[in-house]
Short mmCIF file of C-alpha atoms and ligand atoms in Angstrom, two decimals:
data_model
loop_
_atom_site.label_atom_id
_atom_site.label_comp_id
_atom_site.label_asym_id
_atom_site.label_seq_id
_atom_site.Cartn_x
_atom_site.Cartn_y
_atom_site.Cartn_z
CA UNK A 1 -33.39 3.30 -20.41
CA UNK A 2 -31.85 -0.15 -20.69
CA UNK A 3 -28.24 -0.13 -19.42
CA UNK A 4 -27.02 -1.59 -22.72
CA UNK A 5 -28.37 1.47 -24.50
CA UNK A 6 -26.72 3.74 -21.90
CA UNK A 7 -23.50 1.88 -22.53
CA UNK A 8 -23.68 2.27 -26.32
CA UNK A 9 -24.27 6.01 -25.95
CA UNK A 10 -21.11 6.41 -23.88
CA UNK A 11 -18.66 4.41 -25.97
CA UNK A 12 -15.97 6.58 -27.59
CA UNK A 13 -12.33 6.21 -28.64
CA UNK A 14 -9.60 6.91 -26.11
CA UNK A 15 -8.68 10.08 -27.99
CA UNK A 16 -12.26 11.33 -27.89
CA UNK A 17 -12.52 10.52 -24.18
CA UNK A 18 -9.39 12.40 -23.10
CA UNK A 19 -10.51 15.43 -25.10
CA UNK A 20 -12.91 15.97 -22.16
CA UNK A 21 -9.92 16.88 -19.97
CA UNK A 22 -9.28 20.63 -19.79
CA UNK A 23 -6.20 22.65 -18.87
CA UNK A 24 -6.02 23.19 -15.12
CA UNK A 25 -8.07 20.08 -14.30
CA UNK A 26 -7.21 17.69 -11.50
CA UNK A 27 -7.17 14.16 -12.95
CA UNK A 28 -7.20 11.18 -10.57
CA UNK A 29 -5.84 7.90 -11.99
CA UNK A 30 -6.42 4.35 -10.63
CA UNK A 31 -3.31 3.05 -8.91
CA UNK A 32 -0.87 0.15 -9.37
CA UNK A 33 -1.96 -2.63 -11.72
CA UNK A 34 -5.30 -0.88 -12.14
CA UNK A 35 -3.81 1.98 -14.15
CA UNK A 36 -6.01 2.53 -17.23
CA UNK A 37 -3.01 2.41 -19.55
CA UNK A 38 -4.95 3.14 -22.75
CA UNK A 39 -6.43 6.30 -21.25
CA UNK A 40 -3.17 7.53 -19.72
CA UNK A 41 -1.31 6.90 -22.97
CA UNK A 42 -3.98 8.83 -24.90
CA UNK A 43 -3.79 11.70 -22.39
CA UNK A 44 -0.01 11.87 -22.73
CA UNK A 45 -0.26 11.69 -26.55
CA UNK A 46 -2.68 14.61 -26.35
CA UNK A 47 -0.32 16.62 -24.06
CA UNK A 48 0.01 19.61 -26.41
CA UNK A 49 -3.69 20.36 -25.87
CA UNK A 50 -3.34 20.87 -22.09
CA UNK A 51 -1.50 23.12 -19.71
CA UNK A 52 -1.12 22.58 -15.96
CA UNK A 53 -3.14 19.42 -15.57
CA UNK A 54 -2.65 18.09 -12.03
CA UNK A 55 -2.36 14.31 -11.94
CA UNK A 56 -3.13 12.43 -8.74
CA UNK A 57 -1.81 8.91 -9.15
CA UNK A 58 -0.58 6.91 -6.16
CA UNK A 59 1.99 4.20 -6.96
CA UNK A 60 2.41 4.12 -10.73
CA UNK A 61 4.20 0.86 -11.50
CA UNK A 62 5.28 1.67 -15.05
CA UNK A 63 6.65 4.70 -16.89
CA UNK A 64 3.34 6.44 -17.48
CA UNK A 65 4.87 9.17 -19.63
CA UNK A 66 3.47 12.28 -17.94
CA UNK A 67 6.54 12.59 -15.67
CA UNK A 68 9.08 12.99 -18.46
CA UNK A 69 10.80 16.40 -18.13
CA UNK A 70 9.41 17.62 -21.48
CA UNK A 71 5.87 17.08 -20.11
CA UNK A 72 6.38 19.70 -17.38
CA UNK A 73 4.26 22.48 -18.98
CA UNK A 74 1.37 20.04 -19.48
CA UNK A 75 1.25 17.77 -16.42
CA UNK A 76 2.30 17.96 -12.79
CA UNK A 77 2.05 14.93 -10.51
CA UNK A 78 0.72 15.43 -7.00
CA UNK A 79 1.62 12.16 -5.32
CA UNK A 80 0.56 10.61 -2.02
CA UNK A 81 3.36 8.03 -2.19
CA UNK A 82 6.81 7.89 -3.81
CA UNK A 83 8.13 4.88 -5.68
CA UNK A 84 10.72 3.94 -8.25
CA UNK A 85 8.75 5.74 -10.99
CA UNK A 86 8.25 9.00 -9.09
CA UNK A 87 11.09 9.57 -6.57
CA UNK A 88 13.41 11.44 -8.94
CA UNK A 89 10.67 13.79 -10.16
CA UNK A 90 9.67 14.62 -6.56
CA UNK A 91 13.33 15.16 -5.53
CA UNK A 92 13.96 17.39 -8.55
CA UNK A 93 10.87 19.48 -7.84
CA UNK A 94 9.09 18.37 -11.03
CA UNK A 95 6.35 16.69 -8.96
CA UNK A 96 4.71 17.39 -5.62
CA UNK A 97 4.09 15.21 -2.61
CA UNK A 98 1.09 15.44 -0.27
CA UNK A 99 1.38 13.54 3.04
CA UNK A 100 -1.87 11.67 3.79
CA UNK A 101 -2.90 8.39 5.38
CA UNK A 102 -4.18 6.07 2.66
CA UNK A 103 -7.47 5.64 4.56
CA UNK A 104 -8.06 9.39 4.38
CA UNK A 105 -7.62 9.87 0.61
CA UNK A 106 -11.36 9.42 -0.10
CA UNK A 107 -12.07 12.09 2.49
CA UNK A 108 -9.66 14.43 0.70
CA UNK A 109 -11.62 13.90 -2.52
CA UNK A 110 -14.88 14.48 -0.69
CA UNK A 111 -13.89 17.54 1.32
CA UNK A 112 -10.64 19.16 0.21
CA UNK A 113 -9.47 18.24 -3.29
CA UNK A 114 -12.04 18.73 -6.02
CA UNK A 115 -11.77 15.91 -8.56
CA UNK A 116 -12.39 17.10 -12.12
CA UNK A 117 -11.75 13.87 -13.98
CA UNK A 118 -11.42 10.26 -12.79
CA UNK A 119 -9.57 7.89 -15.14
CA UNK A 120 -10.64 4.41 -14.03
CA UNK A 121 -10.14 0.86 -15.24
CA UNK A 122 -13.15 -1.44 -14.98
CA UNK A 123 -14.35 -4.96 -15.69
CA UNK A 124 -17.03 -5.60 -18.27
CA UNK A 125 -20.59 -4.83 -17.06
CA UNK A 126 -22.58 -7.66 -15.46
CA UNK A 127 -26.17 -8.60 -16.35
CA UNK A 128 -27.43 -5.54 -14.42
CA UNK A 129 -25.04 -3.01 -15.96
CA UNK A 130 -22.59 -2.88 -13.06
CA UNK A 131 -18.83 -2.88 -13.67
CA UNK A 132 -16.29 -3.81 -11.02
CA UNK A 133 -13.30 -1.65 -10.14
CA UNK A 134 -11.30 -4.88 -10.34
CA UNK A 135 -7.78 -4.71 -8.94
CA UNK A 136 -7.88 -1.05 -7.82
CA UNK A 137 -10.85 -0.10 -5.66
CA UNK A 138 -8.90 1.80 -2.95
CA UNK A 139 -9.40 5.54 -3.66
CA UNK A 140 -10.59 4.90 -7.22
CA UNK A 141 -14.21 4.37 -6.30
CA UNK A 142 -14.22 7.57 -4.28
CA UNK A 143 -12.58 9.48 -7.17
CA UNK A 144 -15.34 8.21 -9.48
CA UNK A 145 -18.03 9.08 -6.90
CA UNK A 146 -16.81 12.69 -6.65
CA UNK A 147 -15.48 13.45 -10.13
CA UNK A 148 -17.18 15.89 -12.49
CA UNK A 149 -16.30 13.53 -15.37
CA UNK A 150 -15.72 9.77 -15.16
CA UNK A 151 -13.78 8.18 -18.03
CA UNK A 152 -13.56 4.38 -17.89
CA UNK A 153 -11.36 1.91 -19.70
CA UNK A 154 -13.58 -1.20 -19.77
CA UNK A 155 -11.56 -4.34 -20.25
CA UNK A 156 -12.54 -8.04 -20.40
CA UNK A 157 -9.13 -8.82 -18.87
CA UNK A 158 -9.99 -6.84 -15.72
CA UNK A 159 -11.25 -9.32 -13.10
CA UNK A 160 -14.67 -8.76 -11.58
CA UNK A 161 -13.82 -8.40 -7.91
CA UNK A 162 -16.66 -8.47 -5.43
CA UNK A 163 -17.34 -5.85 -2.76
CA UNK A 164 -17.41 -2.87 -5.14
CA UNK A 165 -19.29 -1.72 -8.23
CA UNK A 166 -20.21 1.20 -10.47
CA UNK A 167 -23.19 1.33 -12.81
CA UNK A 168 -22.60 2.27 -16.46
CA UNK A 169 -25.02 5.18 -16.00
CA UNK A 170 -22.48 6.75 -13.58
CA UNK A 171 -19.78 6.79 -16.28
CA UNK A 172 -19.48 9.64 -18.80
CA UNK A 173 -17.18 8.06 -21.38
CA UNK A 174 -16.48 4.37 -21.96
CA UNK A 175 -13.40 3.24 -23.85
CA UNK A 176 -13.46 -0.44 -24.76
CA UNK A 177 -10.11 -2.20 -24.70
CA UNK A 178 -8.88 -5.77 -24.46
CA UNK A 179 -5.37 -5.40 -23.10
CA UNK A 180 -3.35 -7.23 -20.42
CA UNK A 181 -3.20 -5.74 -16.95
CA UNK A 182 0.17 -4.64 -15.60
CA UNK A 183 1.77 -7.57 -13.78
CA UNK A 184 4.16 -7.09 -10.85
CA UNK A 185 6.37 -10.11 -10.18
CA UNK A 186 7.20 -11.08 -6.60
CA UNK A 187 10.52 -9.62 -5.34
CA UNK A 188 13.35 -12.16 -4.96
CA UNK A 189 13.64 -13.56 -1.43
CA UNK A 190 17.20 -13.94 -0.10
CA UNK A 191 18.67 -15.38 3.10
CA UNK A 192 18.21 -12.11 5.01
CA UNK A 193 14.51 -11.87 4.09
CA UNK A 194 14.00 -15.53 4.99
CA UNK A 195 15.57 -15.00 8.42
CA UNK A 196 13.35 -11.96 8.98
CA UNK A 197 10.35 -13.95 7.78
CA UNK A 198 11.05 -16.73 10.26
CA UNK A 199 11.36 -14.27 13.17
CA UNK A 200 8.09 -12.57 12.19
CA UNK A 201 6.37 -15.92 11.80
CA UNK A 202 7.40 -16.78 15.38
CA UNK A 203 5.09 -13.93 16.49
CA UNK A 204 2.07 -15.22 14.53
CA UNK A 205 -0.34 -17.63 16.21
CA UNK A 206 -2.99 -19.93 14.78
CA UNK A 207 -6.21 -17.99 14.18
CA UNK A 208 -4.53 -14.57 13.76
CA UNK A 209 -5.70 -12.18 11.04
CA UNK A 210 -2.83 -10.73 9.02
CA UNK A 211 -2.03 -7.48 7.32
CA UNK A 212 1.14 -7.60 5.29
CA UNK A 213 2.88 -4.78 3.46
CA UNK A 214 4.45 -5.03 0.03
CA UNK A 215 7.74 -6.58 -1.07
CA UNK A 216 10.25 -9.32 -0.33
CA UNK A 217 9.84 -9.28 3.46
CA UNK A 218 6.06 -9.83 3.53
CA UNK A 219 6.49 -12.55 0.90
CA UNK A 220 9.19 -14.18 3.05
CA UNK A 221 6.90 -14.05 6.10
CA UNK A 222 4.23 -15.88 4.12
CA UNK A 223 6.61 -18.66 3.13
CA UNK A 224 7.33 -19.22 6.85
CA UNK A 225 3.68 -19.62 7.84
CA UNK A 226 2.92 -22.88 6.07
CA UNK A 227 2.40 -24.80 9.32
CA UNK A 228 -0.09 -22.32 10.85
CA UNK A 229 -3.83 -22.97 11.02
CA UNK A 230 -6.89 -20.87 10.29
CA UNK A 231 -5.16 -17.59 9.57
CA UNK A 232 -7.23 -14.70 8.26
CA UNK A 233 -6.54 -11.80 5.89
CA UNK A 234 -7.55 -8.17 6.29
CA UNK A 235 -4.84 -6.40 4.33
CA UNK A 236 -4.33 -3.44 2.07
CA UNK A 237 -3.04 -5.50 -0.83
CA UNK A 238 -3.89 -9.04 -1.94
CA UNK A 239 -0.81 -10.72 -3.40
CA UNK A 240 0.23 -14.01 -5.02
CA UNK A 241 1.86 -15.06 -1.74
CA UNK A 242 -1.42 -14.75 0.17
CA UNK A 243 -3.26 -16.80 -2.44
CA UNK A 244 -0.65 -19.57 -2.14
CA UNK A 245 -1.47 -19.83 1.59
CA UNK A 246 -5.21 -19.72 0.92
CA UNK A 247 -4.91 -22.56 -1.58
CA UNK A 248 -2.73 -24.51 0.87
CA UNK A 249 -5.57 -24.28 3.43
CA UNK A 250 -3.48 -22.21 5.89
CA UNK A 251 -5.61 -19.10 5.44
CA UNK A 252 -9.26 -20.00 6.00
CA UNK A 253 -10.58 -16.74 7.52
CA UNK A 254 -12.65 -18.96 9.82
CA UNK A 255 -11.61 -17.21 13.03
CA UNK A 256 -12.23 -13.69 11.77
CA UNK A 257 -14.49 -11.60 13.98
CA UNK A 258 -15.60 -9.36 11.08
CA UNK A 259 -15.95 -10.39 7.42
CA UNK A 260 -15.69 -14.05 8.47
CA UNK A 261 -14.64 -16.54 5.78
CA UNK A 262 -13.53 -13.74 3.46
CA UNK A 263 -10.14 -12.26 2.62
CA UNK A 264 -10.41 -8.48 2.55
CA UNK A 265 -8.20 -6.10 0.57
CA UNK A 266 -8.39 -2.71 -1.12
CA UNK A 267 -6.18 -3.42 -4.14
CA UNK A 268 -4.69 -6.44 -5.86
CA UNK A 269 -1.20 -6.51 -7.36
CA UNK A 270 0.79 -9.42 -8.73
CA UNK A 271 0.63 -11.86 -11.61
CA UNK A 272 -2.11 -12.84 -14.04
CA UNK A 273 -2.69 -15.98 -11.95
CA UNK A 274 -3.67 -13.71 -9.05
CA UNK A 275 -5.99 -11.64 -11.20
CA UNK A 276 -7.69 -14.86 -12.38
CA UNK A 277 -8.01 -16.03 -8.79
CA UNK A 278 -9.81 -12.89 -7.58
CA UNK A 279 -12.17 -12.90 -10.58
CA UNK A 280 -15.75 -13.40 -9.36
CA UNK A 281 -14.38 -15.12 -6.24
CA UNK A 282 -16.83 -14.88 -3.33
CA UNK A 283 -14.07 -15.81 -0.86
CA UNK A 284 -12.51 -12.36 -1.20
CA UNK A 285 -13.81 -8.82 -1.28
CA UNK A 286 -11.96 -5.78 -2.55
CA UNK A 287 -13.43 -2.71 -0.89
CA UNK A 288 -12.71 1.03 -0.76
CA UNK A 289 -9.72 2.10 1.30
CA UNK A 290 -11.82 4.22 3.66
CA UNK A 291 -13.38 0.93 4.79
CA UNK A 292 -10.46 -1.52 4.58
CA UNK A 293 -7.86 0.82 6.11
CA UNK A 294 -10.16 2.48 8.63
CA UNK A 295 -8.48 1.73 11.99
CA UNK A 296 -11.91 1.31 13.58
CA UNK A 297 -12.81 -1.40 11.04
CA UNK A 298 -9.38 -3.03 11.30
CA UNK A 299 -9.73 -3.14 15.08
CA UNK A 300 -12.92 -5.19 14.81
CA UNK A 301 -10.68 -8.08 13.79
CA UNK A 302 -9.46 -9.71 16.99
CA UNK A 303 -5.79 -10.78 16.92
CA UNK A 304 -4.94 -8.52 13.99
CA UNK A 305 -1.20 -8.74 13.31
CA UNK A 306 0.20 -5.98 11.15
CA UNK A 307 3.60 -6.60 9.56
CA UNK A 308 5.21 -3.71 7.72
CA UNK A 309 8.66 -2.58 6.74
CA UNK A 310 10.61 0.58 7.36
CA UNK A 311 13.72 2.57 6.56
CA UNK A 312 15.11 3.48 9.98
CA UNK A 313 14.39 2.81 13.66
CA UNK A 314 16.02 4.83 16.41
CA UNK A 315 16.94 3.59 19.86
CA UNK A 316 13.62 4.82 21.28
CA UNK A 317 11.66 2.76 18.73
CA UNK A 318 10.58 5.65 16.49
CA UNK A 319 9.97 4.27 13.00
CA UNK A 320 10.76 6.11 9.76
CA UNK A 321 9.18 4.48 6.72
CA UNK A 322 8.77 7.16 4.08
CA UNK A 323 11.92 9.26 3.95
CA UNK A 324 15.72 9.14 4.04
CA UNK A 325 16.34 12.50 5.67
CA UNK A 326 14.33 14.93 3.58
CA UNK A 327 14.43 12.62 0.53
CA UNK A 328 10.97 11.18 -0.11
CA UNK A 329 11.55 7.46 -0.71
CA UNK A 330 7.99 6.14 -0.25
CA UNK A 331 5.26 7.34 2.10
CA UNK A 332 3.04 6.40 4.98
CA UNK A 333 0.70 4.41 2.72
CA UNK A 334 -1.51 2.33 4.97
CA UNK A 335 1.14 1.66 7.58
CA UNK A 336 -0.26 3.87 10.33
CA UNK A 337 -3.85 2.90 9.50
CA UNK A 338 -2.97 -0.72 10.28
CA UNK A 339 -0.66 0.06 13.18
CA UNK A 340 -3.49 1.97 14.84
CA UNK A 341 -6.05 -0.69 13.98
CA UNK A 342 -3.84 -3.49 15.30
CA UNK A 343 -3.18 -1.39 18.40
CA UNK A 344 -6.92 -1.30 19.13
CA UNK A 345 -7.59 -4.93 18.13
CA UNK A 346 -8.13 -7.36 21.01
CA UNK A 347 -4.95 -9.47 20.98
CA UNK A 348 -3.54 -7.36 18.11
CA UNK A 349 0.19 -6.84 17.51
CA UNK A 350 2.25 -4.47 15.37
CA UNK A 351 5.50 -5.67 13.86
CA UNK A 352 8.06 -3.64 11.89
CA UNK A 353 10.42 -5.87 9.96
CA UNK A 354 13.52 -4.69 8.13
CA UNK A 355 17.00 -5.83 7.13
CA UNK A 356 19.52 -4.55 9.68
CA UNK A 357 21.44 -2.61 7.01
CA UNK A 358 20.88 -0.76 3.73
CA UNK A 359 23.19 0.28 0.89
CA UNK A 360 25.01 -3.04 0.65
CA UNK A 361 25.70 -3.21 4.37
CA UNK A 362 27.23 0.27 4.65
CA UNK A 363 24.33 1.90 6.53
CA UNK A 364 22.71 0.69 9.76
CA UNK A 365 18.93 0.88 9.85
CA UNK A 366 19.00 0.83 13.65
CA UNK A 367 20.30 4.28 14.55
CA UNK A 368 20.95 6.41 17.62
CA UNK A 369 19.03 9.36 16.14
CA UNK A 370 16.90 9.45 13.00
CA UNK A 371 18.33 11.40 10.08
CA UNK A 372 17.83 15.15 10.10
CA UNK A 373 14.69 15.99 8.11
CA UNK A 374 13.22 12.48 8.29
CA UNK A 375 9.57 12.20 9.27
CA UNK A 376 8.53 9.72 11.94
CA UNK A 377 5.91 7.43 10.42
CA UNK A 378 5.00 5.20 13.34
CA UNK A 379 5.48 6.53 16.84
CA UNK A 380 7.50 4.78 19.53
CA UNK A 381 4.27 4.31 21.48
CA UNK A 382 2.66 2.33 18.65
CA UNK A 383 5.24 -0.36 17.88
CA UNK A 384 5.19 -3.71 19.63
CA UNK A 385 8.06 -5.52 17.88
CA UNK A 386 10.99 -4.60 15.65
CA UNK A 387 12.43 -7.51 13.68
CA UNK A 388 15.69 -7.81 11.74
CA UNK A 389 17.54 -10.89 10.50
CA UNK A 390 19.24 -10.94 13.93
CA UNK A 391 16.05 -11.38 15.94
CA UNK A 392 13.09 -9.71 17.59
CA UNK A 393 13.16 -6.63 19.84
CA UNK A 394 10.01 -6.41 21.92
CA UNK A 395 9.20 -2.76 22.66
CA UNK A 396 5.70 -2.84 24.12
CA UNK A 397 5.82 -2.07 27.82
CA UNK A 398 9.59 -1.58 27.77
CA UNK A 399 11.47 1.41 29.18
CA UNK A 400 13.66 3.56 26.94
CA UNK A 401 16.68 1.80 28.45
CA UNK A 402 15.33 -1.69 27.80
CA UNK A 403 14.17 -0.92 24.25
CA UNK A 404 17.58 0.52 23.38
CA UNK A 405 19.19 -2.57 24.85
CA UNK A 406 16.96 -4.85 22.77
CA UNK A 407 17.32 -2.84 19.56
CA UNK A 408 21.13 -2.85 19.71
CA UNK A 409 20.99 -6.64 19.98
CA UNK A 410 19.20 -6.89 16.61
CA UNK A 411 21.40 -4.28 14.86
CA UNK A 412 24.07 -5.57 12.50
CA UNK A 413 27.19 -6.58 14.50
CA UNK A 414 29.28 -4.09 12.46
CA UNK A 415 27.32 -1.21 14.02
CA UNK A 416 26.73 -2.50 17.54
CA UNK A 417 29.89 -0.96 19.07
CA UNK A 418 28.86 2.59 18.06
CA UNK A 419 25.30 2.02 19.27
CA UNK A 420 26.64 0.53 22.54
CA UNK A 421 28.76 3.66 23.06
CA UNK A 422 25.61 5.75 22.61
CA UNK A 423 23.83 3.49 25.13
CA UNK A 424 26.63 4.12 27.64
CA UNK A 425 26.35 7.91 27.08
CA UNK A 426 22.56 7.92 27.34
CA UNK A 427 22.03 5.54 30.24
CA UNK A 428 25.34 5.66 32.13
CA UNK A 429 25.92 1.93 31.98
CA UNK A 430 27.57 -0.56 29.69
CA UNK A 431 25.37 -2.15 27.03
CA UNK A 432 24.78 -5.86 27.48
CA UNK A 433 22.52 -7.97 25.27
CA UNK A 434 19.17 -8.83 26.84
CA UNK A 435 18.85 -12.41 27.96
CA UNK A 436 16.20 -14.91 26.91
CA UNK A 437 14.41 -15.54 23.64
CA UNK A 438 11.54 -13.23 22.71
CA UNK A 439 8.25 -14.67 21.57
CA UNK A 440 4.65 -13.60 21.06
CA UNK A 441 3.11 -12.91 24.45
N1 LIG B 501 19.24 4.70 4.50
C1 LIG B 501 19.42 4.91 3.18
N2 LIG B 501 18.76 4.24 2.22
C2 LIG B 501 17.89 3.30 2.63
C3 LIG B 501 17.65 3.02 3.97
C4 LIG B 501 18.38 3.76 4.93
N3 LIG B 501 18.21 3.58 6.24
N4 LIG B 501 16.74 2.03 4.06
C5 LIG B 501 16.38 1.71 2.80
N5 LIG B 501 17.08 2.48 1.94
C6 LIG B 501 17.03 2.42 0.47
C7 LIG B 501 17.49 1.09 -0.04
O1 LIG B 501 18.90 1.03 -0.17
C8 LIG B 501 16.78 1.02 -1.37
O2 LIG B 501 17.48 1.83 -2.30
P1 LIG B 501 17.77 1.33 -3.78
O3 LIG B 501 16.38 1.18 -4.38
O4 LIG B 501 18.56 2.44 -4.35
O5 LIG B 501 18.49 0.04 -3.61
C9 LIG B 501 15.46 1.69 -1.08
O6 LIG B 501 15.68 2.47 0.07
C10 LIG B 501 14.33 0.73 -0.82
O7 LIG B 501 14.73 -0.13 0.21
P2 LIG B 501 14.23 -1.64 0.26
O8 LIG B 501 14.74 -2.22 1.55
O9 LIG B 501 14.55 -2.37 -0.99
O10 LIG B 501 12.67 -1.38 0.29
P3 LIG B 501 11.44 -2.34 0.38
O11 LIG B 501 10.96 -2.63 -0.98
O12 LIG B 501 11.68 -3.51 1.28
O13 LIG B 501 10.40 -1.34 1.09
C11 LIG B 501 9.83 0.49 2.51
C12 LIG B 501 10.71 -0.75 2.33
C13 LIG B 501 10.04 1.02 3.91
C14 LIG B 501 10.24 1.56 1.50
C15 LIG B 501 8.32 0.07 2.27
O14 LIG B 501 8.00 -0.98 3.13
C16 LIG B 501 7.37 1.22 2.51
O15 LIG B 501 7.16 2.01 1.62
N6 LIG B 501 6.76 1.31 3.73
C17 LIG B 501 5.85 2.39 4.06
C18 LIG B 501 4.42 2.15 3.61
C19 LIG B 501 3.85 0.86 4.12
O16 LIG B 501 4.25 0.34 5.14
N7 LIG B 501 2.92 0.32 3.36
C20 LIG B 501 2.26 -0.91 3.69
C21 LIG B 501 1.05 -0.68 4.52
S1 LIG B 501 -0.25 -1.73 4.05
#
């Protein structure tokens, strides 16, 4: 049958489509800017018809409705990541949290977590009947591959990203919509972020391939790289900041040892300008997360530099990125995937970059001991550099004594005396700042 005919047969209204969801189902929703808003809104409007629907939705970036307290009998979120929209519900016990590396989510869907319904957001079909997963390929393609029922919001405003596809014959219900994608504006960059960005940039060499996390610090790093040459991108997220460097000719992907001349990501989040840039653009590919975040794939990029942020670092170099004590603030995301990949990459480096304090300067992020209940995200063996606005602490190859010495030097001066007293207790000698500037070796 011609794909156009298959398409016509599958087109329904959003209300008709979500009627296919049953009580007790597990429903997986595309993440971030790829959320199929029309479908989620219809599901929430239909709430009275369901009980105990489990929603798997990593990183919602709007109020998607299903987390409101009155929705509790109908929906329960099972999240792999906490964010502004989900932290309170997780802390109050109205939502659950499942720890998992981002790269392993597709494997969960394949082997451990049966997917009943996938709610996905797609581009229009091409001449052969293939839609693109657009800005959210990540786990979404795997959810669609394994779901009993695939419901797609098909939207002309969804860019056609290359490196992924689904044929209309693989979709059960198609809901046509012409609505804007969710836009996420870049976080404001202040003096602290700029100082951190400059220190991180000092560790990046011409020809390196970059992975950058999300937020003001990665954006600040990018603004400090304008004089580098032939950088490459193999990152979880493609952002407006990366595109600015691509257009400036700084990122060429020419030196990449895998996927040469292409920027690689697993999702895209930013402004409409970014979504227009990735549309049908052969210079970038958006691929499933079990490829992009696979440490073995990442490691095939020589000189892979991973730059991520964290919540707390102790004097041994243990990195906490997902929790404040037992409070789930975010999650591992792809941090460890990239840390491990960079650790195996020839010439690779792992950098953790963070402001020296949190809570308006009242809390040090460099600590003697991590908070009780906190989970270590990145081990002390895996980190090469910790960066704050006060400088770079090189940890690779350093003894516990020398790493503590270096970390205290990049803590906020208000907290150094307490940390120095701990140094004296632990190592039986007075703390003195290490000598000499630290640079990429
Ligand atoms: N103690 C108490 N609260 C702390 C804290 C600490 N040590 N460190 C941070 N916080 C609080 C901040 O005060 C802020 O709270 P607020 O929202 O009430 O102001 C909140 O945590 C977020 O901190 P902020 O510094 O603004 O976060 P960010 O946007 O720069 O993100 C991480 C930092 C660690 C949360 C984020 O990088 C992350 O989730 N990392 C793990 C996953 C990852 O690395 N993904 C990328 C891989 S590709």
